[in-house]
Amino acid sequence: MRLSFFARTLLLLLALLAASLLVVGQSFRTLDLEPRARQLAQQVVAIVNLTRFALVYADPIGRQAFLAELQENERVQVYLVEPTDKIEAPSGDLLSQRFIEYVTRSLGTQTTFARTVNGLPGVWISFTIETDQYWLRLERERLERNPGIAWLFWGVGALLLAIVGAVLITSFVTRPLRQLARSAEKVAVGKTPRPLPVDGPSEIALVNRSFNDMVSALSKVEEERKLMLAGISHDLRTPITRMRLELELAGLDANARSGFETDLAQMDSIVGQFIDIARPTVSTEQDTVLAPLVLKLGDRYANDPRGKVVARPTHAEAAVRGDLNAIERALTNLIENALRYGRPKEGAANVEILLSLEPDKSGKALKPGQKRWVRLAVRDHGPGVDPEDLDRLTRPFERGDAARTNASGAGLGLAIVDRIAQQQGGRLLLQSRKGEGFTATLLLPAA
C-alpha cells in the first residue's frame, strides 16, 4: 500500500521520537546505574552489620524478640544456613553485578548471594557469627525501584504531547503540497484554480509561483485555441450555408444531390464538433434524474435510418449533480458515434442506451467514504476496435481502425465526451473486443 507524504512524514517523526526516547532512557539507566548500585549496597551492608551486632550482643530472649521485630517491622528475616539449602544464583544483569561487587568489598569475599533459597524468593545475603553462618533475606521489592503511577502518567502525557506535536508539524509541512495537489487536479479536468499563496517558505513559494505562471500560460493558450476554433467554425458555417442554398437551386439529379447533401452534412458535423471543443464551460449544476433524458434520446433516434436505438434505464431513480445540457451533449455524441461506426458489415447499427447505479440496489451498506456512481453506457454490436487502440481514442483528431472508419469525421467526438466527463467529476470508460462491439460508458458521481 502506497502511503501519502503526510503519513510518511508522521511515521518518520514518530520513529525518530521513539528512537530518541529509547536513547534517553538507556542513557538515564546507564548514568543512574552506578549511584543506584552503590546506594543499595550501602543499605544492605548497614542492615547486615546491625543485624550481626544485635545477634552477637543480645541475650537469647532479646535475640528472639529482635528477630521477630525485624521480620514484622523491617521485613527482614534471618535463617541459619543448612547444608541442604537449594540455592538459585542471582540474575546476571549489570545492576546485580555492580551491587554484589560493592557488598563484597564491605562484607568480604566469603559472602554468598542468592536469588532464591529453598524456593523462597528474595535478596539473600550470607554473614558469619563466630563459626555459624546465617542467611539474611530482604524482600526484593524493597530494593527494586518502583516509579509508581505518577511516572506512568507523566510518561503517557509526554508521549501524547509528542504525537500531537508530530501531527501538527507534519500537517504544517504537507499543507502546501495538499493545496498544490488539489490545484493540479483542477487543471487536469480543464478548470482554472485560484492562485496559490507565495508568502510561505522560500522553496514552497518558488514552486507555487512557478505553478501559478504555468496555469496562467495554459489559460492563455486554451483561450487562444478556443478563439481560433470558434473563428474557423464560424467562418466555415457561412460557405456551408451558401452551398446548401446553391444546391437547392442547382437542379441536380437525385444521385448527385444525395452525394452533395451527405458531404455537406459531414462538414457541418465536423464544424459542430469544433464548436463543442471551443464552447466555454458554464456551470449549471443541479440534481437531475437521468432516466427522462435517456428515454428522450431513445425516442429521438427511434426512427433513425442508420440503425435501431433502444433506451434501457435499469435504475430509473439514478440521479447526478451536474450540467444536464453538457451530459446530453456527451450522450448524443456517443449515440452518433455508435450509429456512425458501429454498423456491422451488412445491415443497420444496433445501439443500446443503458442507465444503472453502482453499487446497485443489492441492499449492501456503503463503506465509509464509498461513493455511488451512475453508469451511463452506449453499446453497439458492430465490428469493434482493437483493445490496444482504446487509450488513444479520447485524444483529439484520433480515430479507430479501418473497421470503424466507414464514415469520415474529425476525430473529436470521444475527446469532447471525455472532457465533459472530467468537468462533471467523472470519467469516460471504453471497452471493446474485435468483432464483438464497442461500449462507451460515462461514469458520473451520483447525487
Coordinates of C-alpha atoms in Angstrom, one line a residue:
M1 CA 0.0 0.0 0.0
R2 CA 1.4 3.3 -1.0
L3 CA 1.4 5.9 1.9
S4 CA 0.8 9.6 1.5
F5 CA 3.5 12.1 2.1
F6 CA 1.7 13.2 5.4
A7 CA 1.7 9.6 6.6
R8 CA 5.3 9.0 5.7
T9 CA 6.4 12.2 7.4
L10 CA 4.4 11.4 10.5
L11 CA 5.7 7.9 10.7
L12 CA 9.3 9.2 10.3
L13 CA 8.8 11.7 13.1
L14 CA 7.3 9.1 15.4
A15 CA 10.1 6.7 14.6
L16 CA 12.7 9.4 15.4
L17 CA 10.8 10.3 18.6
A18 CA 10.7 6.6 19.7
A19 CA 14.4 6.2 19.0
S20 CA 15.2 9.4 20.9
L21 CA 13.2 8.2 23.9
L22 CA 15.0 4.8 23.8
V23 CA 18.4 6.5 23.7
V24 CA 17.4 8.9 26.5
G25 CA 16.0 6.1 28.6
Q26 CA 19.1 3.9 28.1
S27 CA 21.4 6.9 28.9
F28 CA 19.4 7.6 32.1
R29 CA 19.6 3.9 33.1
T30 CA 23.4 3.8 32.4
L31 CA 24.1 7.1 34.3
D32 CA 21.7 6.1 37.1
L33 CA 23.1 2.5 37.4
E34 CA 26.4 3.3 39.4
P35 CA 24.8 5.6 42.1
R36 CA 21.9 3.2 42.5
A37 CA 24.0 0.1 42.9
R38 CA 26.2 1.9 45.5
Q39 CA 23.2 3.2 47.4
L40 CA 21.6 -0.2 47.5
A41 CA 24.9 -1.8 48.6
Q42 CA 25.3 0.7 51.5
Q43 CA 21.7 0.0 52.7
V44 CA 22.2 -3.8 52.7
V45 CA 25.6 -3.6 54.3
A46 CA 24.2 -1.4 57.1
I47 CA 21.3 -3.9 57.7
V48 CA 23.7 -6.9 57.7
N49 CA 26.1 -5.2 60.2
L50 CA 23.3 -4.0 62.5
T51 CA 21.7 -7.5 62.4
R52 CA 25.1 -9.2 63.2
F53 CA 25.8 -6.7 66.0
A54 CA 22.4 -7.2 67.6
L55 CA 22.6 -11.0 67.4
V56 CA 26.1 -11.1 68.9
Y57 CA 25.4 -8.8 71.9
A58 CA 21.7 -9.7 72.6
D59 CA 20.8 -12.3 75.2
P60 CA 18.8 -15.3 73.9
I61 CA 15.4 -13.9 74.9
G62 CA 16.2 -10.5 73.5
R63 CA 17.6 -12.1 70.3
Q64 CA 14.2 -13.8 69.6
A65 CA 12.4 -10.6 70.2
F66 CA 14.8 -8.7 68.0
L67 CA 14.3 -11.2 65.1
A68 CA 10.6 -11.0 65.4
E69 CA 10.6 -7.2 65.3
L70 CA 12.9 -7.3 62.3
Q71 CA 10.5 -9.6 60.5
E72 CA 7.4 -7.7 61.4
N73 CA 8.5 -4.1 61.0
E74 CA 11.5 -4.2 58.7
R75 CA 10.5 -7.2 56.6
V76 CA 13.9 -8.8 57.2
Q77 CA 14.3 -12.5 58.0
V78 CA 17.3 -14.3 59.4
Y79 CA 17.8 -18.0 58.8
L80 CA 20.5 -20.5 59.8
V81 CA 22.4 -21.8 56.8
E82 CA 21.8 -25.5 56.3
P83 CA 23.9 -27.8 54.1
T84 CA 20.8 -29.0 52.3
D85 CA 19.7 -25.5 51.2
K86 CA 18.8 -25.3 47.5
I87 CA 20.3 -22.0 46.2
E88 CA 19.5 -20.2 42.9
A89 CA 22.2 -17.7 41.9
P90 CA 21.3 -14.0 41.3
S91 CA 20.4 -12.7 37.9
G92 CA 23.3 -11.6 35.7
D93 CA 22.1 -8.1 34.9
L94 CA 24.6 -5.2 35.2
L95 CA 22.8 -3.7 38.3
S96 CA 23.1 -7.0 40.2
Q97 CA 26.7 -7.4 39.3
R98 CA 27.6 -3.9 40.5
F99 CA 25.6 -4.4 43.7
I100 CA 27.3 -7.7 44.5
E101 CA 30.7 -6.1 43.9
Y102 CA 30.1 -3.3 46.3
V103 CA 28.6 -5.5 49.0
T104 CA 31.6 -8.0 48.7
R105 CA 34.0 -5.1 49.2
S106 CA 32.4 -4.3 52.5
L107 CA 31.5 -7.8 53.9
G108 CA 34.3 -9.9 52.4
T109 CA 34.7 -12.4 49.6
Q110 CA 33.2 -15.2 51.7
T111 CA 29.8 -13.5 51.3
T112 CA 27.3 -15.6 49.3
F113 CA 24.4 -14.2 47.3
A114 CA 21.2 -15.9 46.2
R115 CA 18.0 -15.2 44.3
T116 CA 16.0 -17.9 46.0
V117 CA 16.8 -20.3 48.8
N118 CA 14.6 -23.4 49.0
G119 CA 12.2 -21.9 46.5
L120 CA 11.6 -18.7 48.6
P121 CA 12.4 -15.6 46.5
G122 CA 14.1 -12.5 47.8
V123 CA 17.6 -11.0 48.2
W124 CA 19.6 -13.5 50.2
I125 CA 23.0 -12.5 51.7
S126 CA 25.1 -14.7 53.9
F127 CA 27.0 -13.5 57.0
T128 CA 29.0 -15.3 59.7
I129 CA 28.9 -15.0 63.5
E130 CA 31.8 -16.9 65.0
T131 CA 31.5 -20.3 63.4
D132 CA 27.9 -20.2 62.4
Q133 CA 26.6 -19.0 59.0
Y134 CA 23.3 -17.2 58.6
W135 CA 21.1 -16.0 55.7
L136 CA 19.7 -12.5 55.8
R137 CA 16.6 -12.2 53.5
L138 CA 15.2 -9.0 52.2
E139 CA 12.1 -8.7 50.1
R140 CA 13.0 -7.9 46.5
E141 CA 10.5 -5.1 46.2
R142 CA 12.4 -3.2 48.9
L143 CA 15.5 -2.9 46.7
E144 CA 13.8 -2.6 43.3
R145 CA 12.8 0.8 42.2
N146 CA 9.1 1.3 41.7
P147 CA 8.3 4.6 39.9
G148 CA 4.6 4.3 40.7
I149 CA 1.6 5.6 38.8
A150 CA 2.9 9.1 38.6
W151 CA 5.8 8.1 36.3
L152 CA 3.3 6.2 34.1
F153 CA 1.1 9.3 34.0
W154 CA 3.9 11.7 33.1
G155 CA 5.3 9.2 30.5
V156 CA 1.9 8.8 28.8
G157 CA 1.3 12.5 28.9
A158 CA 4.7 13.3 27.3
L159 CA 4.1 10.7 24.6
L160 CA 0.7 12.1 23.7
L161 CA 2.1 15.6 23.6
A162 CA 4.9 14.4 21.3
I163 CA 2.4 12.7 19.0
V164 CA 0.2 15.8 18.8
G165 CA 3.3 17.9 18.1
A166 CA 4.3 15.5 15.3
V167 CA 0.9 15.6 13.7
L168 CA 0.9 19.4 13.8
I169 CA 4.4 19.7 12.4
T170 CA 3.6 17.2 9.6
S171 CA 0.3 18.9 8.8
F172 CA 2.1 22.3 8.6
V173 CA 4.8 20.8 6.3
T174 CA 2.3 19.0 4.0
R175 CA -0.4 21.6 3.8
P176 CA 1.2 23.5 0.8
L177 CA 1.6 20.1 -1.0
R178 CA -2.1 19.3 -0.5
Q179 CA -3.0 22.7 -1.9
L180 CA -0.8 22.1 -4.9
A181 CA -2.3 18.6 -5.5
R182 CA -5.8 20.0 -5.4
S183 CA -5.0 22.7 -7.8
A184 CA -3.2 20.3 -10.1
E185 CA -6.4 18.1 -10.1
K186 CA -8.5 21.1 -11.2
V187 CA -6.0 21.8 -14.0
A188 CA -6.2 18.1 -15.1
V189 CA -10.0 18.4 -15.6
G190 CA -9.8 21.7 -17.5
K191 CA -10.6 24.1 -14.6
T192 CA -8.6 27.1 -13.6
P193 CA -7.7 27.0 -9.9
R194 CA -7.2 30.0 -7.6
P195 CA -3.6 31.3 -7.5
L196 CA -1.5 29.5 -4.8
P197 CA -0.1 31.6 -2.0
V198 CA 3.6 32.7 -2.5
D199 CA 4.2 34.0 1.1
G200 CA 5.4 30.8 2.7
P201 CA 8.8 29.2 2.9
S202 CA 11.1 30.1 0.0
E203 CA 11.1 26.6 -1.6
I204 CA 7.3 26.3 -1.4
A205 CA 6.9 29.9 -2.6
L206 CA 9.1 29.2 -5.6
V207 CA 7.1 26.1 -6.5
N208 CA 3.7 27.9 -6.1
R209 CA 4.9 30.8 -8.2
S210 CA 6.0 28.6 -11.0
F211 CA 2.7 26.7 -10.8
N212 CA 0.8 29.9 -11.0
D213 CA 2.8 31.0 -14.0
M214 CA 2.1 27.6 -15.7
V215 CA -1.6 27.9 -15.0
S216 CA -1.7 31.4 -16.4
A217 CA 0.2 30.3 -19.5
L218 CA -2.1 27.3 -20.0
S219 CA -5.2 29.5 -19.6
K220 CA -3.9 31.9 -22.3
V221 CA -3.1 29.0 -24.7
E222 CA -6.6 27.5 -24.0
E223 CA -8.3 30.8 -24.7
E224 CA -6.4 31.3 -27.9
R225 CA -7.2 27.8 -29.0
K226 CA -10.9 28.2 -28.3
L227 CA -10.9 31.6 -30.1
M228 CA -9.1 30.0 -33.1
L229 CA -11.5 27.1 -33.3
A230 CA -14.5 29.3 -32.8
G231 CA -13.3 31.7 -35.6
I232 CA -12.7 28.8 -38.0
S233 CA -16.0 27.2 -37.3
H234 CA -17.9 30.5 -37.7
D235 CA -16.1 31.2 -41.0
L236 CA -17.0 27.7 -42.3
R237 CA -20.6 27.9 -41.4
T238 CA -21.3 30.7 -43.9
P239 CA -20.0 28.9 -47.0
I240 CA -21.7 25.7 -46.0
T241 CA -25.0 27.5 -45.7
R242 CA -24.3 29.1 -49.1
M243 CA -23.5 25.8 -50.7
R244 CA -26.8 24.3 -49.3
L245 CA -28.7 27.2 -50.9
E246 CA -26.9 26.8 -54.2
L247 CA -27.6 23.0 -54.1
E248 CA -31.3 23.7 -53.8
L249 CA -31.2 25.9 -56.9
A250 CA -28.8 23.8 -59.0
G251 CA -31.4 21.3 -60.2
L252 CA -29.1 18.3 -60.0
D253 CA -30.3 14.7 -60.3
A254 CA -31.2 12.7 -57.2
N255 CA -27.9 10.8 -57.0
A256 CA -25.7 13.8 -57.3
R257 CA -27.9 15.8 -54.9
S258 CA -27.7 13.0 -52.3
G259 CA -23.9 12.8 -52.5
F260 CA -23.6 16.6 -52.1
E261 CA -26.0 16.6 -49.1
T262 CA -24.0 13.8 -47.4
D263 CA -20.8 15.7 -47.9
L264 CA -22.3 18.9 -46.5
A265 CA -23.8 17.1 -43.5
Q266 CA -20.4 15.6 -42.7
M267 CA -18.8 19.1 -43.0
D268 CA -21.5 20.5 -40.8
S269 CA -20.9 17.8 -38.2
I270 CA -17.2 18.5 -38.1
V271 CA -17.8 22.2 -37.7
G272 CA -20.2 21.4 -34.8
Q273 CA -17.5 19.3 -33.1
F274 CA -15.1 22.2 -33.4
I275 CA -17.7 24.5 -31.8
D276 CA -18.2 22.0 -29.0
I277 CA -14.5 21.9 -28.3
A278 CA -14.4 25.8 -28.3
R279 CA -17.6 26.2 -26.3
P280 CA -16.8 27.8 -22.8
T281 CA -17.7 25.8 -19.7
V282 CA -20.8 27.2 -18.0
S283 CA -21.5 25.7 -14.6
T284 CA -25.3 25.0 -14.1
E285 CA -25.0 22.1 -11.6
Q286 CA -28.2 20.7 -10.2
D287 CA -29.6 17.3 -9.1
T288 CA -31.1 15.6 -12.1
V289 CA -32.7 12.2 -12.7
L290 CA -31.2 10.9 -16.0
A291 CA -34.0 8.4 -16.9
P292 CA -36.1 11.0 -18.7
L293 CA -33.0 12.1 -20.7
V294 CA -32.2 8.5 -21.7
L295 CA -35.8 7.9 -22.8
K296 CA -36.0 11.2 -24.7
L297 CA -32.8 10.4 -26.7
G298 CA -34.2 6.9 -27.3
D299 CA -37.3 8.4 -28.8
R300 CA -35.3 10.9 -30.9
Y301 CA -33.3 8.2 -32.6
A302 CA -36.0 5.6 -32.7
N303 CA -36.6 6.0 -36.4
D304 CA -33.1 6.9 -37.5
P305 CA -32.3 5.3 -40.8
R306 CA -28.8 4.4 -39.8
G307 CA -29.9 1.8 -37.2
K308 CA -32.0 0.9 -34.2
V309 CA -31.6 2.7 -30.9
V310 CA -33.1 1.2 -27.7
A311 CA -33.2 3.0 -24.3
R312 CA -32.9 0.7 -21.2
P313 CA -32.8 2.7 -17.9
T314 CA -32.3 -0.2 -15.4
H315 CA -32.4 2.2 -12.4
A316 CA -35.0 4.9 -13.1
E317 CA -34.1 6.7 -9.9
A318 CA -30.4 7.2 -10.8
A319 CA -29.5 10.9 -10.5
V320 CA -26.4 13.1 -10.8
R321 CA -25.4 16.6 -9.8
G322 CA -24.1 18.3 -12.9
D323 CA -24.8 20.2 -16.1
L324 CA -27.7 18.4 -17.8
N325 CA -27.0 20.1 -21.1
A326 CA -23.4 19.0 -21.1
I327 CA -24.4 15.5 -20.2
E328 CA -27.0 15.4 -23.0
R329 CA -24.4 16.7 -25.5
A330 CA -21.9 14.0 -24.4
L331 CA -24.6 11.2 -24.6
T332 CA -25.6 12.5 -28.1
N333 CA -22.0 12.3 -29.3
L334 CA -21.8 8.7 -28.0
I335 CA -25.0 7.7 -29.8
E336 CA -23.9 9.4 -33.1
N337 CA -20.5 7.7 -32.7
A338 CA -22.3 4.3 -32.3
L339 CA -24.6 4.9 -35.3
R340 CA -21.8 6.0 -37.5
Y341 CA -19.1 3.5 -36.6
G342 CA -21.0 0.6 -35.0
R343 CA -22.6 -0.8 -38.2
P344 CA -21.9 -4.4 -39.0
K345 CA -20.7 -5.3 -42.5
E346 CA -24.2 -5.9 -43.5
G347 CA -27.3 -4.3 -42.1
A348 CA -28.0 -1.4 -39.8
A349 CA -26.5 -0.5 -36.4
N350 CA -28.0 -1.9 -33.2
V351 CA -27.4 0.6 -30.3
E352 CA -28.4 0.3 -26.7
I353 CA -28.5 3.2 -24.1
L354 CA -28.0 1.7 -20.6
L355 CA -28.5 3.5 -17.3
S356 CA -27.6 1.9 -14.0
L357 CA -26.4 2.7 -10.5
E358 CA -23.3 1.5 -8.8
P359 CA -23.2 0.0 -6.2
D360 CA -26.6 -1.3 -7.3
K361 CA -29.7 -1.7 -5.1
S362 CA -28.5 -5.0 -3.6
G363 CA -29.1 -3.9 -0.1
K364 CA -25.5 -3.8 0.9
A365 CA -24.4 -0.9 3.0
L366 CA -21.9 1.5 1.6
K367 CA -18.5 1.5 3.3
P368 CA -17.3 4.8 4.9
G369 CA -16.2 7.2 2.1
Q370 CA -17.6 4.9 -0.7
K371 CA -19.4 6.8 -3.5
R372 CA -22.3 5.8 -5.6
W373 CA -21.7 6.1 -9.4
V374 CA -24.2 6.5 -12.2
R375 CA -23.2 4.3 -15.2
L376 CA -24.5 5.8 -18.5
A377 CA -23.4 3.5 -21.3
V378 CA -23.9 3.4 -25.1
R379 CA -23.2 0.0 -26.6
D380 CA -23.2 -1.1 -30.2
H381 CA -22.8 -4.6 -31.8
G382 CA -20.6 -3.5 -34.6
P383 CA -17.0 -4.6 -35.6
G384 CA -15.4 -3.1 -32.5
V385 CA -11.8 -2.0 -32.3
D386 CA -8.6 -3.5 -31.0
P387 CA -8.2 -3.1 -27.2
E388 CA -4.7 -1.6 -27.9
D389 CA -6.4 1.3 -29.6
L390 CA -8.7 2.3 -26.8
D391 CA -6.3 4.6 -25.0
R392 CA -5.8 6.9 -28.0
L393 CA -9.4 7.2 -29.0
T394 CA -10.1 10.0 -26.5
R395 CA -7.3 12.1 -27.9
P396 CA -8.3 14.9 -30.3
F397 CA -8.2 14.0 -34.0
E398 CA -7.7 10.3 -33.3
R399 CA -10.0 7.7 -34.9
G400 CA -10.3 4.0 -34.7
D401 CA -9.1 1.4 -37.2
A402 CA -10.4 0.9 -40.6
A403 CA -13.2 -1.4 -39.4
R404 CA -14.8 1.6 -37.6
T405 CA -13.9 4.4 -40.0
N406 CA -16.5 3.8 -42.7
A407 CA -17.6 7.4 -42.3
S408 CA -15.4 10.4 -42.2
G409 CA -15.0 12.7 -39.1
A410 CA -12.7 15.0 -37.3
G411 CA -12.0 12.5 -34.5
L412 CA -13.2 14.9 -31.8
G413 CA -16.4 13.1 -30.6
L414 CA -14.9 11.0 -27.9
A415 CA -12.4 13.7 -26.9
I416 CA -15.4 16.0 -26.3
V417 CA -17.2 13.4 -24.2
D418 CA -14.0 12.7 -22.2
R419 CA -13.7 16.4 -21.5
I420 CA -17.3 16.7 -20.4
A421 CA -17.0 13.7 -18.1
Q422 CA -14.0 15.2 -16.4
Q423 CA -15.8 18.5 -16.0
Q424 CA -18.7 16.7 -14.3
G425 CA -16.3 14.9 -11.8
G426 CA -16.5 11.6 -13.6
R427 CA -14.6 9.7 -16.3
L428 CA -15.1 8.0 -19.7
L429 CA -14.5 4.3 -19.9
L430 CA -14.1 2.5 -23.3
Q431 CA -14.5 -1.3 -23.7
S432 CA -14.3 -3.3 -26.9
R433 CA -13.4 -6.6 -28.4
K434 CA -12.5 -7.0 -32.1
G435 CA -15.7 -8.1 -33.9
E436 CA -17.9 -8.0 -30.7
G437 CA -19.0 -4.4 -30.5
F438 CA -17.9 -1.3 -28.7
T439 CA -19.1 0.2 -25.4
A440 CA -18.5 3.8 -24.2
T441 CA -19.5 4.4 -20.6
L442 CA -20.0 7.8 -18.8
L443 CA -19.2 7.1 -15.1
L444 CA -20.6 10.1 -13.1
P445 CA -20.9 10.6 -9.3
A446 CA -24.4 10.1 -8.1
A447 CA -26.3 12.9 -6.4

